[in-house]
mmCIF file of C-alpha atoms in Angstrom:
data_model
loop_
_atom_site.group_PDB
_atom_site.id
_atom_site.type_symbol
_atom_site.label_atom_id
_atom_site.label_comp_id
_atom_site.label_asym_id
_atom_site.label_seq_id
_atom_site.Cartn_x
_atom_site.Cartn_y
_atom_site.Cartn_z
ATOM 1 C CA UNK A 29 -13.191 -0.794 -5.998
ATOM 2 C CA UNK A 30 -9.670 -1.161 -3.978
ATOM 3 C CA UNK A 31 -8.605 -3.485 -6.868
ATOM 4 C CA UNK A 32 -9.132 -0.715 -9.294
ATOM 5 C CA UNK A 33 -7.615 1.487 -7.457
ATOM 6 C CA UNK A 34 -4.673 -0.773 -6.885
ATOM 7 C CA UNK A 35 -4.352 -0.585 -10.628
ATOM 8 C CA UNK A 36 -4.933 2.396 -11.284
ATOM 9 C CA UNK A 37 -1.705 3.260 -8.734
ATOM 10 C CA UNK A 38 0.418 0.774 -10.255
ATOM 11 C CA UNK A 39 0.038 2.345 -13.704
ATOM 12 C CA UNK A 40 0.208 5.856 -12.687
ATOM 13 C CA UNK A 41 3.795 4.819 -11.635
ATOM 14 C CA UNK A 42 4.569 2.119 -13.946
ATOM 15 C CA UNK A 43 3.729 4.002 -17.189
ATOM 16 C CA UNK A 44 7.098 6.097 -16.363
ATOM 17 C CA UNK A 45 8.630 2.833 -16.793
ATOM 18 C CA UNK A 46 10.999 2.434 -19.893
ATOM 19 C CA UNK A 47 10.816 6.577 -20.934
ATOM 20 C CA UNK A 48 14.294 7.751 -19.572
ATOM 21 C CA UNK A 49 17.440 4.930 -18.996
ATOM 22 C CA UNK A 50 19.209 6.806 -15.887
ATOM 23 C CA UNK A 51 15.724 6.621 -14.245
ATOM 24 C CA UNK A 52 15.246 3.374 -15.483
ATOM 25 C CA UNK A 53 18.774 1.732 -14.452
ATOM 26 C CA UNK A 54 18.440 3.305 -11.139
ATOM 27 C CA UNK A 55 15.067 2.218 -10.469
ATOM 28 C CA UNK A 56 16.333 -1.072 -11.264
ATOM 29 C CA UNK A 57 19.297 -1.213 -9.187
ATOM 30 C CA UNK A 58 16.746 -0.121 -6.392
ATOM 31 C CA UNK A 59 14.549 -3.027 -6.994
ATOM 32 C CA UNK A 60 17.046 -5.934 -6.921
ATOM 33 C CA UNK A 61 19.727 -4.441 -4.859
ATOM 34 C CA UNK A 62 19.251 -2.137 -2.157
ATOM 35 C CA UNK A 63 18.250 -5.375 0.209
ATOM 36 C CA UNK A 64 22.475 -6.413 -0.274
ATOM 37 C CA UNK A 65 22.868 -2.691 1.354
ATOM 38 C CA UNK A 66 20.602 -3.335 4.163
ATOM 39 C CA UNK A 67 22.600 -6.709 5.298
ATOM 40 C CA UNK A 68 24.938 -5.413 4.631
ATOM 41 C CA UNK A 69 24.232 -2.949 7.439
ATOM 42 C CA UNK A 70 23.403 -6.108 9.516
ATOM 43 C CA UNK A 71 26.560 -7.368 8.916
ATOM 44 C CA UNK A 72 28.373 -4.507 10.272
ATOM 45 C CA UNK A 73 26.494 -4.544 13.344
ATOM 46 C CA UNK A 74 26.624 -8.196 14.163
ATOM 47 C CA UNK A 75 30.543 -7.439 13.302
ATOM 48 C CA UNK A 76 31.269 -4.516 15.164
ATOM 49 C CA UNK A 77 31.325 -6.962 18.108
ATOM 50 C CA UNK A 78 28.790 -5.096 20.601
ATOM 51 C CA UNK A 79 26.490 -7.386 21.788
ATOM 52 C CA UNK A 80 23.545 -4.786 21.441
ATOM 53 C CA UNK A 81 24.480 -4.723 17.881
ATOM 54 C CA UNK A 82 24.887 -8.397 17.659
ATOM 55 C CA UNK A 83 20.729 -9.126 19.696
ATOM 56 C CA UNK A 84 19.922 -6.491 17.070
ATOM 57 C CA UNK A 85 21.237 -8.288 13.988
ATOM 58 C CA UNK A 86 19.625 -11.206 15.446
ATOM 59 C CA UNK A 87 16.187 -9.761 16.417
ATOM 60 C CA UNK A 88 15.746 -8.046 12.608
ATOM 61 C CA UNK A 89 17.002 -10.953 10.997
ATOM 62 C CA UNK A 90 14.712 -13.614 13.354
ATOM 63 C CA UNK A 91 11.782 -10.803 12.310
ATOM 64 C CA UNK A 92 12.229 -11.145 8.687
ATOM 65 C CA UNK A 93 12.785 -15.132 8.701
ATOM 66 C CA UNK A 94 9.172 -15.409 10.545
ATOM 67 C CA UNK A 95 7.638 -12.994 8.161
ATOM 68 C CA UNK A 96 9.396 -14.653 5.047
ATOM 69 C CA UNK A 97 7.878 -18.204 6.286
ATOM 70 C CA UNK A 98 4.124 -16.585 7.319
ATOM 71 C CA UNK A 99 4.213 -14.628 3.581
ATOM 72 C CA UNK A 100 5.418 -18.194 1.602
ATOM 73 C CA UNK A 101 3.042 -20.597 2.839
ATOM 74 C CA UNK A 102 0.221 -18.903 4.287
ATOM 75 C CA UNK A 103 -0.666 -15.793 2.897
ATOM 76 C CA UNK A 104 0.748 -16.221 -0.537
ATOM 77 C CA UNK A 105 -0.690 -19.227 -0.736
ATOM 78 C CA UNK A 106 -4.171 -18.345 0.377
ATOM 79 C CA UNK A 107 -4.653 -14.856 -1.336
ATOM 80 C CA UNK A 108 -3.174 -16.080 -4.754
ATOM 81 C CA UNK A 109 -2.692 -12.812 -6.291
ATOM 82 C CA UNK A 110 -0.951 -12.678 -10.102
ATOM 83 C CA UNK A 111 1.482 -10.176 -11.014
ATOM 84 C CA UNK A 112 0.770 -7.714 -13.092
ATOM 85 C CA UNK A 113 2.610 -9.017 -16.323
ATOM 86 C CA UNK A 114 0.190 -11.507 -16.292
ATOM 87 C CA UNK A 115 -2.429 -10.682 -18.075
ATOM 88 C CA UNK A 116 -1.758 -7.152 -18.444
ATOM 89 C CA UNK A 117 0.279 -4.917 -20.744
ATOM 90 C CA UNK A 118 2.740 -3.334 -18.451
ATOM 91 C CA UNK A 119 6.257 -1.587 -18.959
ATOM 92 C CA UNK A 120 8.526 -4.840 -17.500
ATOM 93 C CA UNK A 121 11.888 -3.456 -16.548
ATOM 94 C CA UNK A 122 13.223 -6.935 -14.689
ATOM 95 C CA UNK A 123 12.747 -10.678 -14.991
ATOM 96 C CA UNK A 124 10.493 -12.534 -12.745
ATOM 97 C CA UNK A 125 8.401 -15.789 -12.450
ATOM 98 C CA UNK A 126 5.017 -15.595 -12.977
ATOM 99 C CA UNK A 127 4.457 -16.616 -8.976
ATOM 100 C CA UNK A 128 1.819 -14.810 -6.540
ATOM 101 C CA UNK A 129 2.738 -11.367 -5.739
ATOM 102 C CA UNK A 130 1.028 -10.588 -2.850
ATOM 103 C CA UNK A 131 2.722 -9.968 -0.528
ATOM 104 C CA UNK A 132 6.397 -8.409 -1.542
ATOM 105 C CA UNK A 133 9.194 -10.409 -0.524
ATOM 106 C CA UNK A 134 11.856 -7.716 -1.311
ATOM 107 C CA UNK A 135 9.760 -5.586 0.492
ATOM 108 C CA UNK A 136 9.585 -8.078 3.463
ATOM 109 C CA UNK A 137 13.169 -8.497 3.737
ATOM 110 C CA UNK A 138 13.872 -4.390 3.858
ATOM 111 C CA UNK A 139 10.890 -3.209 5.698
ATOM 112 C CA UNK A 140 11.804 -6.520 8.489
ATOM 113 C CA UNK A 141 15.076 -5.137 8.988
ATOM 114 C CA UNK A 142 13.920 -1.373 8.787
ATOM 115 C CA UNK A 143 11.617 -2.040 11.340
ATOM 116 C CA UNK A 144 13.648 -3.806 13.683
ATOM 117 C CA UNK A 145 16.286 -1.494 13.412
ATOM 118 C CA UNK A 146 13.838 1.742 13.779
ATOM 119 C CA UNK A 147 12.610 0.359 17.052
ATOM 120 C CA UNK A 148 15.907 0.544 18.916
ATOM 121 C CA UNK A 149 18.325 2.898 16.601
ATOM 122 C CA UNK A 150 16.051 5.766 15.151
ATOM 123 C CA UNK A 151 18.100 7.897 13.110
ATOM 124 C CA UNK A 152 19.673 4.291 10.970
ATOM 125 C CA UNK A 153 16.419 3.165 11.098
ATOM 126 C CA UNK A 154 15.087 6.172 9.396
ATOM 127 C CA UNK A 155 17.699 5.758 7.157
ATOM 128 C CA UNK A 156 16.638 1.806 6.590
ATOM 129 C CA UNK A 157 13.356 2.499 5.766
ATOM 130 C CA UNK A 158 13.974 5.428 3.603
ATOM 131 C CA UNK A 159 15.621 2.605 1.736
ATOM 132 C CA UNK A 160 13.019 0.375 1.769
ATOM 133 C CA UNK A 161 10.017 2.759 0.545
ATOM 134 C CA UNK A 162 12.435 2.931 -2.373
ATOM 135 C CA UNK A 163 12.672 -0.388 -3.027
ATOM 136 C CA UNK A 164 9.062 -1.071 -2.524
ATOM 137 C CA UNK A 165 8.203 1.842 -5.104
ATOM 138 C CA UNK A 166 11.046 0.270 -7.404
ATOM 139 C CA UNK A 167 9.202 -3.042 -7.749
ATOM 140 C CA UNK A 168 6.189 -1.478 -8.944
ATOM 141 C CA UNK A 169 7.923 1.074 -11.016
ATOM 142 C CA UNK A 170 9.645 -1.930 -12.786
ATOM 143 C CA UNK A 171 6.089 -3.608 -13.098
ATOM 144 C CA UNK A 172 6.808 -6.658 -10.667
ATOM 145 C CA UNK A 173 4.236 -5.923 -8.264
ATOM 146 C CA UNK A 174 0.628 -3.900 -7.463
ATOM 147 C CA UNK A 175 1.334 -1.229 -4.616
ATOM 148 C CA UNK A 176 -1.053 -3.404 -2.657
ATOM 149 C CA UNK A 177 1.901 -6.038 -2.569
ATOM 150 C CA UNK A 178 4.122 -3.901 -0.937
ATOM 151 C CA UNK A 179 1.420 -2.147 1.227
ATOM 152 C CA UNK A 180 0.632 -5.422 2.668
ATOM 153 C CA UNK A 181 4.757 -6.048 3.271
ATOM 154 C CA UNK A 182 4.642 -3.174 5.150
ATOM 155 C CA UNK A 183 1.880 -4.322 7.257
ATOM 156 C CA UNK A 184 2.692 -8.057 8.016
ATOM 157 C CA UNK A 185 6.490 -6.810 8.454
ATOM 158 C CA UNK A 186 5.947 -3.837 10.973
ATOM 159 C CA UNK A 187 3.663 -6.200 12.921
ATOM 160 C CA UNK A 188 5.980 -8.941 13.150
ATOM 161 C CA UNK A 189 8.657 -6.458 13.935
ATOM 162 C CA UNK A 190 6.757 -5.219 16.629
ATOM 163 C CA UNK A 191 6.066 -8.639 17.835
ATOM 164 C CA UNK A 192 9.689 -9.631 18.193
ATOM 165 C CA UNK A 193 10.590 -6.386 19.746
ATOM 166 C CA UNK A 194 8.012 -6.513 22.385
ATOM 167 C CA UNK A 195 8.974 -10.084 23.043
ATOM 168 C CA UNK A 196 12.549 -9.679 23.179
ATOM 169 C CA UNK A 197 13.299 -10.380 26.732
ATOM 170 C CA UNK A 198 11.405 -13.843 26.745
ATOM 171 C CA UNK A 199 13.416 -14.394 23.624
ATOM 172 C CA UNK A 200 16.890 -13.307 25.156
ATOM 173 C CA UNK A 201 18.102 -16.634 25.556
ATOM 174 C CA UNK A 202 18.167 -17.213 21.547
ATOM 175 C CA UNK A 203 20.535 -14.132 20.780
ATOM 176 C CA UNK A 204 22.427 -14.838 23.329
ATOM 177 C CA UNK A 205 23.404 -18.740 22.506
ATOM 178 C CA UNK A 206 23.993 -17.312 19.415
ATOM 179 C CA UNK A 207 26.334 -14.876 20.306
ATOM 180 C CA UNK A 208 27.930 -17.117 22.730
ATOM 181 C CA UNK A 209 28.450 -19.939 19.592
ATOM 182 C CA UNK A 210 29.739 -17.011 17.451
ATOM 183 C CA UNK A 211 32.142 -15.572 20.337
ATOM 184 C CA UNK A 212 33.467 -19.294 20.760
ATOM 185 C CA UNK A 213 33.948 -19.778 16.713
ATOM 186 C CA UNK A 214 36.306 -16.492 16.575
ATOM 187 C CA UNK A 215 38.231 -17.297 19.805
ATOM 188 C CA UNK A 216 39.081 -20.983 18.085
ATOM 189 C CA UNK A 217 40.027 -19.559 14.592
ATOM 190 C CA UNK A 218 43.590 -18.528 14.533
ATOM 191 C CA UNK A 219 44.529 -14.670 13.460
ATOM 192 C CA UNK A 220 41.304 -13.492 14.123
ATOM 193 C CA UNK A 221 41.184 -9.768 16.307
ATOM 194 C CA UNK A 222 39.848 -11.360 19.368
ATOM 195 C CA UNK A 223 37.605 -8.794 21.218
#
């Protein structure tokens, strides 16, 4: 039953696919792309030079690396799940490889950093994962994955999230060797601002 319905969702929003370009380029562009605007984002903050921004950048960024590695070779792996080009008719927007699509790594890598953000900055965080539902909804508008894909990217990334967030002070000492290294490689690089 839940794989039927998981279908029947992805071509209730699929079959829009390929009926109107602008929609079509956009929903594109929101699929393969909006994850440069989000580090982007974490490049500003680790940037800015505040160290809150900085154990930020690090915390989201150590969130989506753990749920990246737990998605590649365990759950993937184990669940197994085609995409729905294969062995389907569906309205392909975007190249892909034929690989397991359960769970969504686009949608990992936004909903990480979303998440992480959310938890200590609300109203960019809102923002974030404004920008992730859209590119979760792009990927199965452009028939790369089910909506369970992303559903379960949501789940495995706002638990992980949460995990790093509540363990951030037993973590502290990672952010802030980091930060330390990265303080000490600007104040050795000539013509840098020095903060």
């Amino acid at each position: 039953m839940m794989k039927n319905m998981n279908e029947q969702l992805f071509q209730a929003i699929n079959r829009y696919a390929g009926q109107w370009d602008w929609i079509d380029d956009c929903m594109e562009w929101f699929a393969q792309d909006i994850v440069w605007v989000l580090l982007a984002i974490m490049a500003i903050l680790w940037f800015s030079g505040k160290p809150n921004h900085q154990r930020l950048t690090f915390y989201a960024c150590l969130s989506a690396a753990i749920t990246l590695f737990v998605a590649a070779y365990f759950i993937s792996p184990a669940v197994n799940h085609p995409r729905p080009f294969v062995g389907h008719e569906v309205n392909q927007l975007i190249p892909h490889a034929a690989d397991p699509s359960f769970p969504s790594d686009h949608s990992i890598l936004a909903f990480s950093l979303a998440f992480s953000v959310f938890f200590v900055l609300r109203n960019l965080g809102t923002v974030m994962l404004a920008l992730a539902v859209l590119t979760g909804l792009a990927r199965v508008y452009v028939g790369v994955h089910y909506p369970a894909d992303i559903a379960g990217a949501i789940v495995l990334s706002f638990l992980v999230s949460l995990a790093v967030f509540l363990l951030r002070e037993r973590l502290e000492p990672l952010p802030r060797l980091t930060i330390g290294l990265y303080g000490r490689i600007v104040k050795a690089i000539p013509g840098l601002p020095k903060k």
